[in-house]
XYZ file of C-alpha atoms in Angstrom:
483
model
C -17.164 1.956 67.611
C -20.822 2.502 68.228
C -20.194 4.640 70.958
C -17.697 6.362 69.327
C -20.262 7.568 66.709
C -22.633 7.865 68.866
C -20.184 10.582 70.521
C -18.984 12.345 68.132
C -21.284 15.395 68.285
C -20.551 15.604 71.922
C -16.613 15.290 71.270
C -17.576 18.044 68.146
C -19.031 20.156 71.005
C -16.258 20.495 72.982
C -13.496 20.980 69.980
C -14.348 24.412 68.879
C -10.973 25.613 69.395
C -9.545 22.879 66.432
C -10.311 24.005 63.005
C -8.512 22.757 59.247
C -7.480 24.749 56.845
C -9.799 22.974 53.995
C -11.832 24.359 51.492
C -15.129 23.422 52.312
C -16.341 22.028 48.991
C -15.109 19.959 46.227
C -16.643 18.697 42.609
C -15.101 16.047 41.155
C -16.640 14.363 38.271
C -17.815 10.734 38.267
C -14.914 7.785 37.769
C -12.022 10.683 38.079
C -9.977 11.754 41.564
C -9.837 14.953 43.857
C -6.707 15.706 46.154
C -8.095 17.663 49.193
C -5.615 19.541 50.761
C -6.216 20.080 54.659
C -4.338 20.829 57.796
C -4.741 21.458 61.218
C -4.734 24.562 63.101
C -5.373 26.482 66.377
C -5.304 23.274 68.648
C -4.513 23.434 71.936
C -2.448 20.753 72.305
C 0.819 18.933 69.987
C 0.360 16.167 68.926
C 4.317 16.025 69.003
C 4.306 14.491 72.936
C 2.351 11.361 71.669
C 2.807 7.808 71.077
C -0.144 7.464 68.982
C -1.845 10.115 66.804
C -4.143 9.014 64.038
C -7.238 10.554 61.769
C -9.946 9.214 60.814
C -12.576 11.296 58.113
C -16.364 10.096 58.463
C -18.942 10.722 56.012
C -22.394 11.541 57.699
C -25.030 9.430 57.049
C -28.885 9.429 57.752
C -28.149 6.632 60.595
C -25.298 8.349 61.740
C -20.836 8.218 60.978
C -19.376 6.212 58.499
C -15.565 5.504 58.152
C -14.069 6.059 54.754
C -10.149 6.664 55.505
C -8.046 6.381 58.782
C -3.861 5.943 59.193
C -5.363 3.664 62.491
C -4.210 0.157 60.687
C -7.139 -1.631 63.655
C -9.391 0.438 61.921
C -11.600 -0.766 58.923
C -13.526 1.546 56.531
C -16.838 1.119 54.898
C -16.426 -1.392 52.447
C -17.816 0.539 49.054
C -15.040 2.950 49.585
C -12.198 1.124 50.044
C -9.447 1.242 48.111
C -10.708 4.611 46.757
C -10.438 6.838 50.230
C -7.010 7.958 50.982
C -5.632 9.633 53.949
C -2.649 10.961 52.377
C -1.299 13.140 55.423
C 0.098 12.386 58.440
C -1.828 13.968 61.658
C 1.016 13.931 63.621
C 2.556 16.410 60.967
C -0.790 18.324 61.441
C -1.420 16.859 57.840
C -5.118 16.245 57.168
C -4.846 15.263 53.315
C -8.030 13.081 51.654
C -7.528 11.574 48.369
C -10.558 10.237 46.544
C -10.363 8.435 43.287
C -12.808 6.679 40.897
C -15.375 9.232 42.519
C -18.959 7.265 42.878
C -22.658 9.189 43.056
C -22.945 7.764 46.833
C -19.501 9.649 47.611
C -21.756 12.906 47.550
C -22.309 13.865 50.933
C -20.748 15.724 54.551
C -17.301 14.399 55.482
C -15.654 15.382 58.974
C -12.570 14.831 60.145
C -11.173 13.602 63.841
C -7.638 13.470 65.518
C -6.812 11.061 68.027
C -4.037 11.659 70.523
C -2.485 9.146 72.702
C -4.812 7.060 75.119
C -8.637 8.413 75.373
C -8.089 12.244 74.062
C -10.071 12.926 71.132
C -11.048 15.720 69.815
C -13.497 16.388 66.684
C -12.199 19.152 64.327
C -14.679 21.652 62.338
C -15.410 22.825 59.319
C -16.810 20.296 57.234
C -15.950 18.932 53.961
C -18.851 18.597 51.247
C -18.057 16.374 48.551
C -20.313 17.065 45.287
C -19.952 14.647 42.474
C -21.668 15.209 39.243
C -21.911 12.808 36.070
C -19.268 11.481 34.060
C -16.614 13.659 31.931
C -17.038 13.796 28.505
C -13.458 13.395 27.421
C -10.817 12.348 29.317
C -7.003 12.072 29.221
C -5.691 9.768 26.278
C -2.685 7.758 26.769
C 0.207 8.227 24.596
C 1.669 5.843 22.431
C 5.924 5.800 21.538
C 6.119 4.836 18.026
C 8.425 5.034 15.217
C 7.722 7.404 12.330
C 8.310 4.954 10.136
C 8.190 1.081 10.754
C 10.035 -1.714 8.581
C 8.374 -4.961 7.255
C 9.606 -8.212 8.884
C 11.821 -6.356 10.991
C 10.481 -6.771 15.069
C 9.115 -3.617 16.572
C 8.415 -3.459 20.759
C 5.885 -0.024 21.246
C 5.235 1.733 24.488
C 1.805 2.892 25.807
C 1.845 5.516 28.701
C -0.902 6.555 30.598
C -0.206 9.370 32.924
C -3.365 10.047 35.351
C -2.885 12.446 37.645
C -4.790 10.766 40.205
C -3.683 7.330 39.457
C -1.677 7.254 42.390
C 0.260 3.658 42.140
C -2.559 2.022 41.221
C -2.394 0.185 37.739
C -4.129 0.665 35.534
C -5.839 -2.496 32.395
C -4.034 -2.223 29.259
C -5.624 -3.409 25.715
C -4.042 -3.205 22.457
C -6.163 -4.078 19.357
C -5.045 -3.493 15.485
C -4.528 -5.865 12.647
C -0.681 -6.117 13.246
C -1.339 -8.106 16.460
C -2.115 -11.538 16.087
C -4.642 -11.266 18.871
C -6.092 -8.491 21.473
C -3.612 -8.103 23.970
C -4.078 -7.642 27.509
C -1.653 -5.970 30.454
C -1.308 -4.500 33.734
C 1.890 -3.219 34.191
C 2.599 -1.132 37.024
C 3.058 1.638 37.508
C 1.040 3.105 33.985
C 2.612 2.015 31.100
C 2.034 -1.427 28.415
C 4.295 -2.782 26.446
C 3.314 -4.629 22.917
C 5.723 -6.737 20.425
C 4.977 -7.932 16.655
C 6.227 -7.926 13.428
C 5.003 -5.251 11.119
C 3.880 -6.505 7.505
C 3.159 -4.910 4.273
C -0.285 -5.661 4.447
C -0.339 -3.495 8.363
C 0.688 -0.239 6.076
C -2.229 2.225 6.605
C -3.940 -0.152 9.595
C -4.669 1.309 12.770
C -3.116 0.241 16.199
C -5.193 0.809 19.557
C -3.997 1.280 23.245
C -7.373 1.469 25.635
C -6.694 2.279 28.851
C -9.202 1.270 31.668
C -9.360 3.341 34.736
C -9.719 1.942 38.133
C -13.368 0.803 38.371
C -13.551 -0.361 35.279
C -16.113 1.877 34.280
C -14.217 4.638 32.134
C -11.508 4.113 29.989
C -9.757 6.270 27.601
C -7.966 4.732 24.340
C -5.507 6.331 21.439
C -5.293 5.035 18.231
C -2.139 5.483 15.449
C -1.928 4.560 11.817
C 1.117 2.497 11.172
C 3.666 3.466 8.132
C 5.148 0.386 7.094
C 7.892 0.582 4.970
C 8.174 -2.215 2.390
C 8.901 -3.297 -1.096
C 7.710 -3.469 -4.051
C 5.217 -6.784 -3.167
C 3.523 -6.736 -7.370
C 3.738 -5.306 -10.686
C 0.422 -5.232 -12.999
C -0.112 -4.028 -16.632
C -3.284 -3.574 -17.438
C -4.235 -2.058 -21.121
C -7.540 -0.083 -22.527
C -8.033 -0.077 -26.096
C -11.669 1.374 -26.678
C -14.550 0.299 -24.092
C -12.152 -2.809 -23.317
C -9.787 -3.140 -20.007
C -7.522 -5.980 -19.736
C -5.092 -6.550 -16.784
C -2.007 -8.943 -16.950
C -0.986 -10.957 -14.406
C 3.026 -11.160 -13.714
C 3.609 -14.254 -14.404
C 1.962 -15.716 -17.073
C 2.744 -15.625 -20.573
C 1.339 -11.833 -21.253
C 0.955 -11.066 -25.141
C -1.358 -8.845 -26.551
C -2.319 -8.994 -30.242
C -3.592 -5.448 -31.926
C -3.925 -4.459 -35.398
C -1.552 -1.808 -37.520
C -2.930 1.735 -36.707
C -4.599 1.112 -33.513
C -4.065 2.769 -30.141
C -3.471 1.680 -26.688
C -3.178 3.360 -23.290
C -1.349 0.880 -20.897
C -0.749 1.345 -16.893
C 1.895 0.204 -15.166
C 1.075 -0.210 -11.123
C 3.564 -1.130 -8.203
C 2.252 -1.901 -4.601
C 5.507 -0.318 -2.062
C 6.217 1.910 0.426
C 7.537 4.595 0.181
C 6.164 4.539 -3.685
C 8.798 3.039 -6.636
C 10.242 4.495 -9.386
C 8.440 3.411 -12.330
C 9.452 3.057 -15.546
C 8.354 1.453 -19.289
C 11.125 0.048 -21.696
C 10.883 -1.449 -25.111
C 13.662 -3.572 -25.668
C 16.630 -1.093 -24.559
C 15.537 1.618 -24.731
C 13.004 3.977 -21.997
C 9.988 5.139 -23.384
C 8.730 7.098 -19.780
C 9.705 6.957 -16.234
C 8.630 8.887 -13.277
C 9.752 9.918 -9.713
C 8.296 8.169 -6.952
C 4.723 9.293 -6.470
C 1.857 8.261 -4.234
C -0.218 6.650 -6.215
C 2.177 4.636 -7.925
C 1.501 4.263 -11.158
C 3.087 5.541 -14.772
C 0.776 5.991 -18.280
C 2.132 5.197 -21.912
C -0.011 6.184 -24.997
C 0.516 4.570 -27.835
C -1.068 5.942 -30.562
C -1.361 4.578 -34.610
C 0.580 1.119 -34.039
C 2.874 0.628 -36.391
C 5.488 -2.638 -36.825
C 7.684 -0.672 -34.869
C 6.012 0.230 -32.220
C 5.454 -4.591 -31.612
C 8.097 -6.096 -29.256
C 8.188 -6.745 -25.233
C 7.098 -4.028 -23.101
C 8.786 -3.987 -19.501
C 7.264 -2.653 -16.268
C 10.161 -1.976 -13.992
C 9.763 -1.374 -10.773
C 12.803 0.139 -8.528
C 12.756 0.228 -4.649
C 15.802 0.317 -2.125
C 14.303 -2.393 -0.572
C 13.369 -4.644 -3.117
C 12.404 -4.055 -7.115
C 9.986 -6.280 -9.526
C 8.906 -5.945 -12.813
C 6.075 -7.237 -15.286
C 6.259 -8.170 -18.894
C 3.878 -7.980 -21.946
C 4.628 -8.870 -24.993
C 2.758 -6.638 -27.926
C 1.894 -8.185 -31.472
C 1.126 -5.268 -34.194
C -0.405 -7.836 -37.435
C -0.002 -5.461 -40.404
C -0.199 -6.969 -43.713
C 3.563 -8.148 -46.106
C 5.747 -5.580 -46.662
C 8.442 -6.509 -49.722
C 11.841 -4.920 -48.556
C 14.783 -4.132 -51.236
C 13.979 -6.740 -54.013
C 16.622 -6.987 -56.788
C 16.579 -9.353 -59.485
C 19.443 -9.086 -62.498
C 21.413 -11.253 -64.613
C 24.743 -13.138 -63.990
C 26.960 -15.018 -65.984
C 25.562 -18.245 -65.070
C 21.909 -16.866 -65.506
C 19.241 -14.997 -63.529
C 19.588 -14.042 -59.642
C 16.447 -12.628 -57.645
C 16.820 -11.643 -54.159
C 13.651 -10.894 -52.035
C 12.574 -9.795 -48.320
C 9.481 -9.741 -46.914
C 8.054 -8.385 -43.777
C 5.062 -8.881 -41.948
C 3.237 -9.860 -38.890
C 1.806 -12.652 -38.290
C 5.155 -13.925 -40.106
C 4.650 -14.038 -43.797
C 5.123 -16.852 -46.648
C 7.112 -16.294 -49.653
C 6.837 -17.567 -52.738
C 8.621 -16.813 -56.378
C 6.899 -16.667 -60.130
C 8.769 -17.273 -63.096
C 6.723 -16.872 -66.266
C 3.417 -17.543 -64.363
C 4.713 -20.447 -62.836
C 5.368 -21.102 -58.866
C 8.742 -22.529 -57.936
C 9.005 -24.538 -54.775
C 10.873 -22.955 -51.755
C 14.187 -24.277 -51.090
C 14.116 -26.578 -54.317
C 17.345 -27.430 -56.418
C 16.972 -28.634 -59.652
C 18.761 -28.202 -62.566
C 17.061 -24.999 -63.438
C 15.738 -23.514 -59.930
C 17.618 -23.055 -57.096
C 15.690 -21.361 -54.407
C 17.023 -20.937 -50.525
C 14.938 -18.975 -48.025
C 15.185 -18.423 -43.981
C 12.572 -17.431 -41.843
C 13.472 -14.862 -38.566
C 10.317 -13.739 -36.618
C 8.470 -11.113 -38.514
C 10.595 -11.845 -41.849
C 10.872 -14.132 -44.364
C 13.909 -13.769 -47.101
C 14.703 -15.424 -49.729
C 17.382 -15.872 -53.374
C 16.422 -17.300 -56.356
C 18.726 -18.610 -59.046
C 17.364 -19.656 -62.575
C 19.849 -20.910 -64.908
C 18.504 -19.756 -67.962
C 20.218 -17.940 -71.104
C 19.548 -14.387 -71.658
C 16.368 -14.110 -73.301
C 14.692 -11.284 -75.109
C 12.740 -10.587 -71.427
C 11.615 -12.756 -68.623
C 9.509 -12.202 -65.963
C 9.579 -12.769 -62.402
C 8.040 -12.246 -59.103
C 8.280 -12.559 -55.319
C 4.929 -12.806 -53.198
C 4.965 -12.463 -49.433
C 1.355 -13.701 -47.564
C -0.118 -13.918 -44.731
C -3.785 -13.421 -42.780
C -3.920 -9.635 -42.936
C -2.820 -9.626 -47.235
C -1.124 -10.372 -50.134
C 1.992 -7.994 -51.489
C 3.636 -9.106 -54.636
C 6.647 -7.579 -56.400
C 6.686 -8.214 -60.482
C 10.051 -7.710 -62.537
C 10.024 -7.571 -66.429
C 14.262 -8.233 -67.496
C 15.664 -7.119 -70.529
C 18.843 -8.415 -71.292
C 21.314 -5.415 -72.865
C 25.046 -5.976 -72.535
C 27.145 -8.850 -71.485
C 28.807 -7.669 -68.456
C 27.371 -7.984 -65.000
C 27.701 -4.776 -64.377
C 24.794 -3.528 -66.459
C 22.555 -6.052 -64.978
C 20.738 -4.179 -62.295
C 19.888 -1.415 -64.248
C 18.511 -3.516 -66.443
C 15.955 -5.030 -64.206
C 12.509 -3.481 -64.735
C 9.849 -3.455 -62.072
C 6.428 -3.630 -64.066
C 4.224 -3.243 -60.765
C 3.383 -3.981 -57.244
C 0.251 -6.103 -56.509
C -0.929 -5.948 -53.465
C -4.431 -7.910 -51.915
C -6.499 -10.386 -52.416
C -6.668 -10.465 -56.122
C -2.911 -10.466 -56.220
C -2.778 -13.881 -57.915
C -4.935 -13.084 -60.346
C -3.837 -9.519 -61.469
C -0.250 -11.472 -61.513
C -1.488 -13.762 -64.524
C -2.983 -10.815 -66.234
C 0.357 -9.558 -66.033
C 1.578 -11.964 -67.381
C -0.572 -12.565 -70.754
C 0.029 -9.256 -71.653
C 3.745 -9.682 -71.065
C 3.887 -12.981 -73.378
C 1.421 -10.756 -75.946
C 3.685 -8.192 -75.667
C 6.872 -10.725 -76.420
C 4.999 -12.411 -78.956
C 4.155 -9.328 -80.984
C 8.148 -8.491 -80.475
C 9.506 -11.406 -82.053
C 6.653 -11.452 -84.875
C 8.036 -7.843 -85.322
C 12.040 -9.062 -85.619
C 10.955 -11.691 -88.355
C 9.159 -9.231 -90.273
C 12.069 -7.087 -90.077
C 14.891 -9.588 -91.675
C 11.976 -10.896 -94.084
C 12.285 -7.256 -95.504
C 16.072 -7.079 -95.331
């Protein structure tokens, strides 16, 4: 071997008549690959006729040849260049070919090739090859990754990640996935340039990012592509959250959810579903829809509610529709207002006086009745009183029976109470006619007290009713005195 390359400017020498076809120089960039193309022509004699034909390139170095490809297997090349120098053609097809890949700074330099034919005939083969190699690219090729445009939660997925290097040759490449929806880095070197990765997508991967790094022979350069998965899922949670003033408040589904607001307030309340694709949304009352919306990306629906009134209390539903799966979120809404006396009616029957009374109000109200100043128990029975009252929710309603004859008037009252008042309904009865008939007509309403001082104003009401009577019958006796 020492000889040999010892020899080889002699053998050069006396080869003039061999040339290649070969371009005479080539710049590949650092880590990446160059195909050479190169044949041989104008030799004098076939290489057809032998048993053995081989090539062998040599790089020139200070201290002589180096050997950095050959198709002679007894052969051996330098060792920092194996595995990267390739003689792709075959001399005995006059087929010169060099392949270099993962291209090193000490690969710059002269290469030369020789052809060996049969036993002792060599012959050294002109021009030379120069082999420039400058720093490393900038950007590379990026290896694609097969994925589904959208991906289902829970449901296994198996993705694909292709790397297709033009100089890769058969050489495989390292393979590393990284994202969130892997339950740790993943590793692979599957021949010939492609990695394969399995998991199952969850809601919490929507909107993550998934990562296939490819690293080229070498190991120095590598070249990665990263996706954002769509995960399709549904709806995971429902919120409420209110803002009345300066103050937020969000309600967990769940828990018992009641808000408590006063008559002639205002609320704005939000209504948020986590899916994909987005939900429809939509707020009910009871039965009936107050808004909905069409599915939209940020997933959430407004309701104003302006001056609260007692209509506007009651359960308030977030719903929540997804092909996949829908949810919904509750929150129950107090409106307080102060009693509200609804349709009294008080007249005579045969068998005396009947009073009915209903009173609304939130928190739910008391009621009481007043016959000439005086408080009758609820749901007494005596032989005078009979009162019977029920109590549903926001009402409280009540009948009164006094059995009592017809007098010349007699007053009563109904009085519904609770934190936010006092409302109190006062009838004055005159008796004129026998039949029932006539009765409800009959029934005067002197006032209606409402407040604090209801009590109070009541028994005023009352002293000047009896002053009133008083002066009445004082006025009858008069009358037949004079008669």
């Amino acid at each position: 071997m020492l000889l040999l390359l010892l020899l080889l400017p002699l053998l050069w020498e006396g080869s003039l008549s061999q040339r290649l076809n070969i371009q005479r120089s080539v710049t590949v960039q650092e880590g990446m690959c160059a195909h050479i193309l190169c044949t041989i022509e104008d030799y004098s004699t076939s290489p057809y006729g032998y048993s053995r034909v081989h090539g062998y390139w040599f790089k020139k170095e200070y201290y002589g040849y180096r050997l950095v490809a050959t198709s002679d297997p007894y052969w051996t090349v330098m060792e920092q260049v194996q595995g990267r120098f390739h003689l792709l053609g075959n001399p005995r097809m006059n087929n010169c070919s060099l392949s270099i890949t993962d291209a090193q700074s000490s690969d710059k330099g002269t290469y030369y090739f020789y052809l060996s034919k049969g036993d002792g005939l060599y012959s050294y083969l002109q021009p030379e090859l120069y082999v420039n190699v400058t720093g490393s690219p900038n950007v590379i090729q990026k290896p694609d990754i097969a994925i589904p445009e959208v991906l289902e939660s829970r449901i296994p997925v198996t993705l694909n990640c292709t790397f297709s290097w033009a100089c890769g040759g058969n050489r495989p490449f390292k393979f590393s996935w990284m994202g969130a929806a892997l339950s740790s880095k993943s590793q692979s070197s599957e021949p010939p340039h492609s990695s394969r990765v399995s998991f199952i997508p969850r809601h919490q991967h929507h909107g993550t990012n998934l990562t296939c790094q490819v690293t080229l022979p070498g190991g120095r350069l590598s070249s990665e592509r990263t996706v954002q998965l769509n995960v399709s899922y549904a709806v995971q949670n429902v919120t409420i959250t209110m803002a009345q003033g300066n103050r937020t408040t969000v309600f967990v589904p769940g828990n018992s959810s009641a808000l408590v607001v006063q008559e002639g307030q205002s609320l704005h309340m939000l209504c948020a579903a986590n899916s994909n694709p987005p939900a429809t949304l939509s707020w009910i009352l009871g039965n009936q829809t107050l808004a909905s919306s069409q599915p939209s990306e940020d997933g959430v629906l407004h309701l104003d509610l302006p001056h609260l009134g007692p209509a506007d209390g009651g359960n308030y539903t977030c719903l929540a529709q997804h092909p996949l799966g829908s949810k919904q979120a509750f929150l129950r809404v107090s409106v307080q207002y102060s009693p509200r006396i609804i349709n009294p009616s008080c007249f005579w029957l045969k068998e005396g006086l009947f009073c009915t009374c209903s009173v609304q109000a939130e928190p739910a109200p008391s009621l009481l009745w007043w016959v000439e100043g005086k408080p009758v128990e609820d749901n007494s029975s005596s032989d005078t009183f009979q009162v019977t009252s029920t109590m549903s929710e926001s009402w409280a309603n009540s009948s009164l029976r006094v059995k009592v004859d017809r007098v010349p008037n007699i007053t009563v009252s109904c009085e519904g109470k609770n934190p936010q008042g006092t409302h109190t309904m006062l009838f004055q009865l005159l008796p004129d006619g026998p039949t029932p008939s006539h009765v409800f007509p009959q029934g005067m309403i002197l006032g209606v007290l409402c407040g604090a001082g209801a009590t109070s104003l009541l028994a005023l009401s009352l002293i000047l009713v009896k002053k009133l009577r008083k002066k009445s019958v004082e006025a009858a006796a008069a009358e037949a005195s004079r008669g």
